[in-house]
Short mmCIF file of C-alpha atoms in Angstrom, two decimals:
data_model
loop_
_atom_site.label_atom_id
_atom_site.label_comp_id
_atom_site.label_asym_id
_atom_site.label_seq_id
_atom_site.Cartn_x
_atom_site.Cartn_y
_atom_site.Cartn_z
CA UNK A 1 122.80 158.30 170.30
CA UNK A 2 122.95 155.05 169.22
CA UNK A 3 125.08 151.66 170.29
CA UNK A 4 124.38 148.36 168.69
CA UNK A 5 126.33 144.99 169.59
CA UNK A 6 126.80 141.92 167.69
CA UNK A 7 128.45 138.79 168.49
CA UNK A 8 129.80 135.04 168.42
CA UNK A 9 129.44 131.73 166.59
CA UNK A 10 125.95 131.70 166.27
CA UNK A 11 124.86 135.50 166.22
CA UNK A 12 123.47 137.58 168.95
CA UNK A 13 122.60 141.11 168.88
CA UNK A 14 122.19 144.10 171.35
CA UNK A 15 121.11 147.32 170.37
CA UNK A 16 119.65 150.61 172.35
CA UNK A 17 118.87 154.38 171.25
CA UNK A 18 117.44 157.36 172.87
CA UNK A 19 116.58 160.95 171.47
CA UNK A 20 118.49 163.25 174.17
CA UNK A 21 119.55 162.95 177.41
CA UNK A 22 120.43 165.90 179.72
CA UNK A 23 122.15 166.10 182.89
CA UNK A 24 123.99 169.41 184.13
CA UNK A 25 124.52 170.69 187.56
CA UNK A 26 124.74 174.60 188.48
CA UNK A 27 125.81 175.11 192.48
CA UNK A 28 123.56 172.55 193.97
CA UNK A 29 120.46 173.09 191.10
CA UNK A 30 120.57 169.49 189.01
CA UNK A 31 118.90 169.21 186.37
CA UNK A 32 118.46 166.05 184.51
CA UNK A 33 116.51 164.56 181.56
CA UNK A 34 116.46 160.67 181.19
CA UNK A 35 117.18 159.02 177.98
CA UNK A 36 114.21 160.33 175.96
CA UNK A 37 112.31 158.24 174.07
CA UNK A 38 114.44 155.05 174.52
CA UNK A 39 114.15 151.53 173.22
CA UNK A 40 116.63 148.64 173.81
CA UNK A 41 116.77 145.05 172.24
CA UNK A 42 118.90 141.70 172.89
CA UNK A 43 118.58 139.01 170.77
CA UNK A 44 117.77 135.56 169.91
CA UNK A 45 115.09 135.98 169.68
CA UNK A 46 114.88 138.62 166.50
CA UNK A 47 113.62 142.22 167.15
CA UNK A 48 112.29 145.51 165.59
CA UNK A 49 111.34 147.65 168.20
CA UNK A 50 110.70 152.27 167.76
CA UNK A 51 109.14 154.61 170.21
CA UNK A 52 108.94 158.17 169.23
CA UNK A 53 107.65 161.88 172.02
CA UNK A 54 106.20 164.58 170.62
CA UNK A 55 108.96 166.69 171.94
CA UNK A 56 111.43 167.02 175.04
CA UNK A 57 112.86 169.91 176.99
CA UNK A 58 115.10 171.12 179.87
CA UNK A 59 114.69 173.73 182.38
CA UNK A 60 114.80 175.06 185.33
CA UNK A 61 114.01 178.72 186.91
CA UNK A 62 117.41 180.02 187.31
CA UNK A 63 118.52 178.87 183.69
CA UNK A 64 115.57 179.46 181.96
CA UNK A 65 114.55 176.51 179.02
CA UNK A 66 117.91 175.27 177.82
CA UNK A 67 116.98 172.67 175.10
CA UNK A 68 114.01 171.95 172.68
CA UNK A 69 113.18 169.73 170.16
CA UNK A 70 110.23 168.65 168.33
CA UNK A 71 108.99 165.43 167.09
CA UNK A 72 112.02 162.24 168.31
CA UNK A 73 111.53 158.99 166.70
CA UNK A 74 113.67 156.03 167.81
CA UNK A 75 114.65 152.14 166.69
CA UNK A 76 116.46 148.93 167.20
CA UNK A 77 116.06 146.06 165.52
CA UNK A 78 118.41 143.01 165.27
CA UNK A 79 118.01 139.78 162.72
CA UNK A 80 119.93 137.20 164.98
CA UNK A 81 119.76 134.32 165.47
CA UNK A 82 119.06 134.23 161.18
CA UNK A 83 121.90 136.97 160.66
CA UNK A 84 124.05 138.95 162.40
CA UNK A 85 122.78 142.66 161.63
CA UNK A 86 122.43 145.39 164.52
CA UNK A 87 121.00 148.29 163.99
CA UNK A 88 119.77 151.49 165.65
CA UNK A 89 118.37 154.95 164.80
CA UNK A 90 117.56 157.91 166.31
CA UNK A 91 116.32 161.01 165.08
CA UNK A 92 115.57 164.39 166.72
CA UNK A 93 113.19 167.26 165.14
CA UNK A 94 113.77 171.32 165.52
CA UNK A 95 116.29 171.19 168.08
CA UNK A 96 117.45 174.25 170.36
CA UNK A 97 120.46 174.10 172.82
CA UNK A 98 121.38 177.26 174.95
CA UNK A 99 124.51 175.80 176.00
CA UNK A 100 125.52 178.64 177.48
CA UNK A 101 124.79 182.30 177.34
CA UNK A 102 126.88 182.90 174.48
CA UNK A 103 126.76 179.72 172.97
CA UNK A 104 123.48 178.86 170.86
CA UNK A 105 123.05 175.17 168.60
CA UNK A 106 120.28 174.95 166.27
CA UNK A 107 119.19 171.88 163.75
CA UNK A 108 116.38 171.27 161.93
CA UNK A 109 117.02 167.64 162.20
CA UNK A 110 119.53 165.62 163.51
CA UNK A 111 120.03 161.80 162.87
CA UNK A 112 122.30 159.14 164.54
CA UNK A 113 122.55 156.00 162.74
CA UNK A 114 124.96 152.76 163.85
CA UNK A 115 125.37 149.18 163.04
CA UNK A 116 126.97 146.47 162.72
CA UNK A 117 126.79 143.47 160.03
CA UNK A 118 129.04 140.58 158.23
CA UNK A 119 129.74 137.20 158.35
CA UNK A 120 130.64 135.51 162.14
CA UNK A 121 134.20 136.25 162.30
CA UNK A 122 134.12 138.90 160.03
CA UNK A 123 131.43 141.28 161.99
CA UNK A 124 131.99 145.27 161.12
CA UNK A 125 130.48 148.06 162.72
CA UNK A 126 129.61 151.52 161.53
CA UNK A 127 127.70 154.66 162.11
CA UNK A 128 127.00 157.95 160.65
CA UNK A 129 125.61 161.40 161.70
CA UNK A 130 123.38 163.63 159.79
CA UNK A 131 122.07 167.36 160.64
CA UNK A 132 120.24 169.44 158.69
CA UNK A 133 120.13 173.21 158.59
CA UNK A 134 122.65 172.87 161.43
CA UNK A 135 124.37 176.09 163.11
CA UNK A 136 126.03 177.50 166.16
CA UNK A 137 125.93 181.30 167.27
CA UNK A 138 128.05 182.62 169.59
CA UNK A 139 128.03 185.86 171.24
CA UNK A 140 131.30 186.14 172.80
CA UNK A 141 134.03 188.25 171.92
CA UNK A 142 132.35 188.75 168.50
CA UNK A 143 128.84 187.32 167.27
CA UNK A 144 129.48 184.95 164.76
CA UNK A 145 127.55 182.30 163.15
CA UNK A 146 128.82 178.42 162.47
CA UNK A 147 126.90 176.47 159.76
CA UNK A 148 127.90 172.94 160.80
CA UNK A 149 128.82 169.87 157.94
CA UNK A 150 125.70 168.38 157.27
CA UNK A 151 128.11 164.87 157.30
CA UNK A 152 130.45 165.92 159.97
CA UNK A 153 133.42 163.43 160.51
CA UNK A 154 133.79 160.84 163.13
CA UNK A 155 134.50 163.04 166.56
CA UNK A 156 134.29 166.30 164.73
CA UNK A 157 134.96 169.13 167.25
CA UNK A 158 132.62 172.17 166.25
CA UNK A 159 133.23 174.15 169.23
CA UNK A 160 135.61 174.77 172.11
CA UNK A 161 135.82 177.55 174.44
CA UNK A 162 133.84 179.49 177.03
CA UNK A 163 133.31 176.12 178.84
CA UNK A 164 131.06 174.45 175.82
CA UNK A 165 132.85 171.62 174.22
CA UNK A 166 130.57 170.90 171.20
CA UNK A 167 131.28 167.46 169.89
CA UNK A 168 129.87 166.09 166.47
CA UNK A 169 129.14 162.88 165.22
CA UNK A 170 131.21 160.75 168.89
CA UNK A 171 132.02 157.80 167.81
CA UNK A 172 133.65 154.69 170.14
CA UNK A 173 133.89 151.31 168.60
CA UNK A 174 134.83 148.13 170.45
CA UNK A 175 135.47 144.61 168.89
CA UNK A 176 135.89 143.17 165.42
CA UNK A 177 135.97 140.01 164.06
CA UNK A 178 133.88 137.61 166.35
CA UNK A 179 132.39 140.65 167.89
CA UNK A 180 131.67 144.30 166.68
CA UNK A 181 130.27 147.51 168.82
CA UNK A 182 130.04 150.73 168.29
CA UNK A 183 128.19 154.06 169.74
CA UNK A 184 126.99 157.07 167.61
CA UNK A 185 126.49 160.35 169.55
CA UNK A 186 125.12 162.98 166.73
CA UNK A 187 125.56 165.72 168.88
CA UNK A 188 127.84 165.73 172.35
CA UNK A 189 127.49 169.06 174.38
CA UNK A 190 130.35 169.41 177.65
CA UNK A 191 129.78 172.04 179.91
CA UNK A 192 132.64 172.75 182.10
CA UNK A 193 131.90 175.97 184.28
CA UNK A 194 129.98 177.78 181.03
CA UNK A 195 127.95 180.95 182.18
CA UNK A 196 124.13 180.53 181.63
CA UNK A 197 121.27 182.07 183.52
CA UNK A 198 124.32 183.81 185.90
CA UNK A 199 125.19 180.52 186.88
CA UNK A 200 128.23 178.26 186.35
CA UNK A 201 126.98 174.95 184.59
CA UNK A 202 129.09 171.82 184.56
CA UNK A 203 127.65 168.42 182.68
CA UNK A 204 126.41 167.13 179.68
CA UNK A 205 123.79 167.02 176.86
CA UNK A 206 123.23 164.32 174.62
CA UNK A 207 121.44 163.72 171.42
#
């Protein structure tokens, strides 16, 4: 996920991204995954900052390992004072989401991309989603097998029912003009009382 900010006379920029970020609660099990890697930027003065992890996860006993990814490789970088482009980047490797026990996501990768840029006055923002070799299964009533748009639209809804609300490519924009923001969630997982591990699973994961 990815939201850069850009603003006023002379420019400023703010800009943050993160790889995945979990938090779900089953009866009074939480489990919870900070913003993972994560870099953030404000400028003047200018800035081009990445982090990357060699992977991330979530689990616990009762709900086994719910998510896996590979390699994540983050950035934000911001020209202002000198110009008024935002930008930030995330990108997640091999990911796995049991979002429930009949609801499986898969990517090879998945990238979030947002930004903003223009003239003071004039400032635009924009973002984008890619995923690659991207699918959902789901077991319930009748196994069945989603490949997802590699270029899904803005707040494309892959998947609702069975308490998983799969969300692709979020997108929230604020602004325009004198000031421009928006925020790029690739993928947005809701749980609402979805069955996994025997449990009832309420929350949300992020990438």
């Amino acid at each position: 996920p990815v939201p850069p900010l850009a603003a006023e006379t002379t420019p400023t920029g703010q800009s943050d991204a993160f790889g995945v970020s979990v938090g779900v609660q089953a009866g009074p099990l939480t489990v919870a995954v900070a913003p993972t890697p994560a870099v953030a930027g404000t400028s003047p003065p200018s800035y081009d900052l990445d982090d990357q992890a060699a992977s991330a996860s979530a689990s616990s006993p009762p709900l086994g390992t719910f998510l896996t990814t590979g390699v994540l490789a983050v950035s934000a970088a911001s020209a202002a004072p000198q110009a008024s482009d935002t930008s930030a980047q995330a990108v997640v490797n091999d990911l796995a989401v049991q979002a429930a026990t009949a609801v499986q996501l898969s990517a090879t990768t998945v990238r979030a991309e947002a930004g903003t840029s223009g003239a003071c006055g004039a400032l635009a923002a924009s973002g984008s989603t890619v995923l690659e070799d991207a699918s959902l299964t789901i077991a319930n009533p009748i196994p069945t097998v989603v490949t997802l748009a590699s270029h899904p639209a803005p707040n494309t809804v892959a998947f609702d029912g069975l308490g998983v609300r799969v969300v692709l490519n979020e997108q929230s924009t604020s602004g325009g003009g004198s000031a421009a923001g928006i925020t790029v969630n690739a993928i947005h997982v809701y749980l609402d009382a979805a069955v996994l591990g025997g449990l009832t699973v309420s929350g949300d994961i992020v990438v």
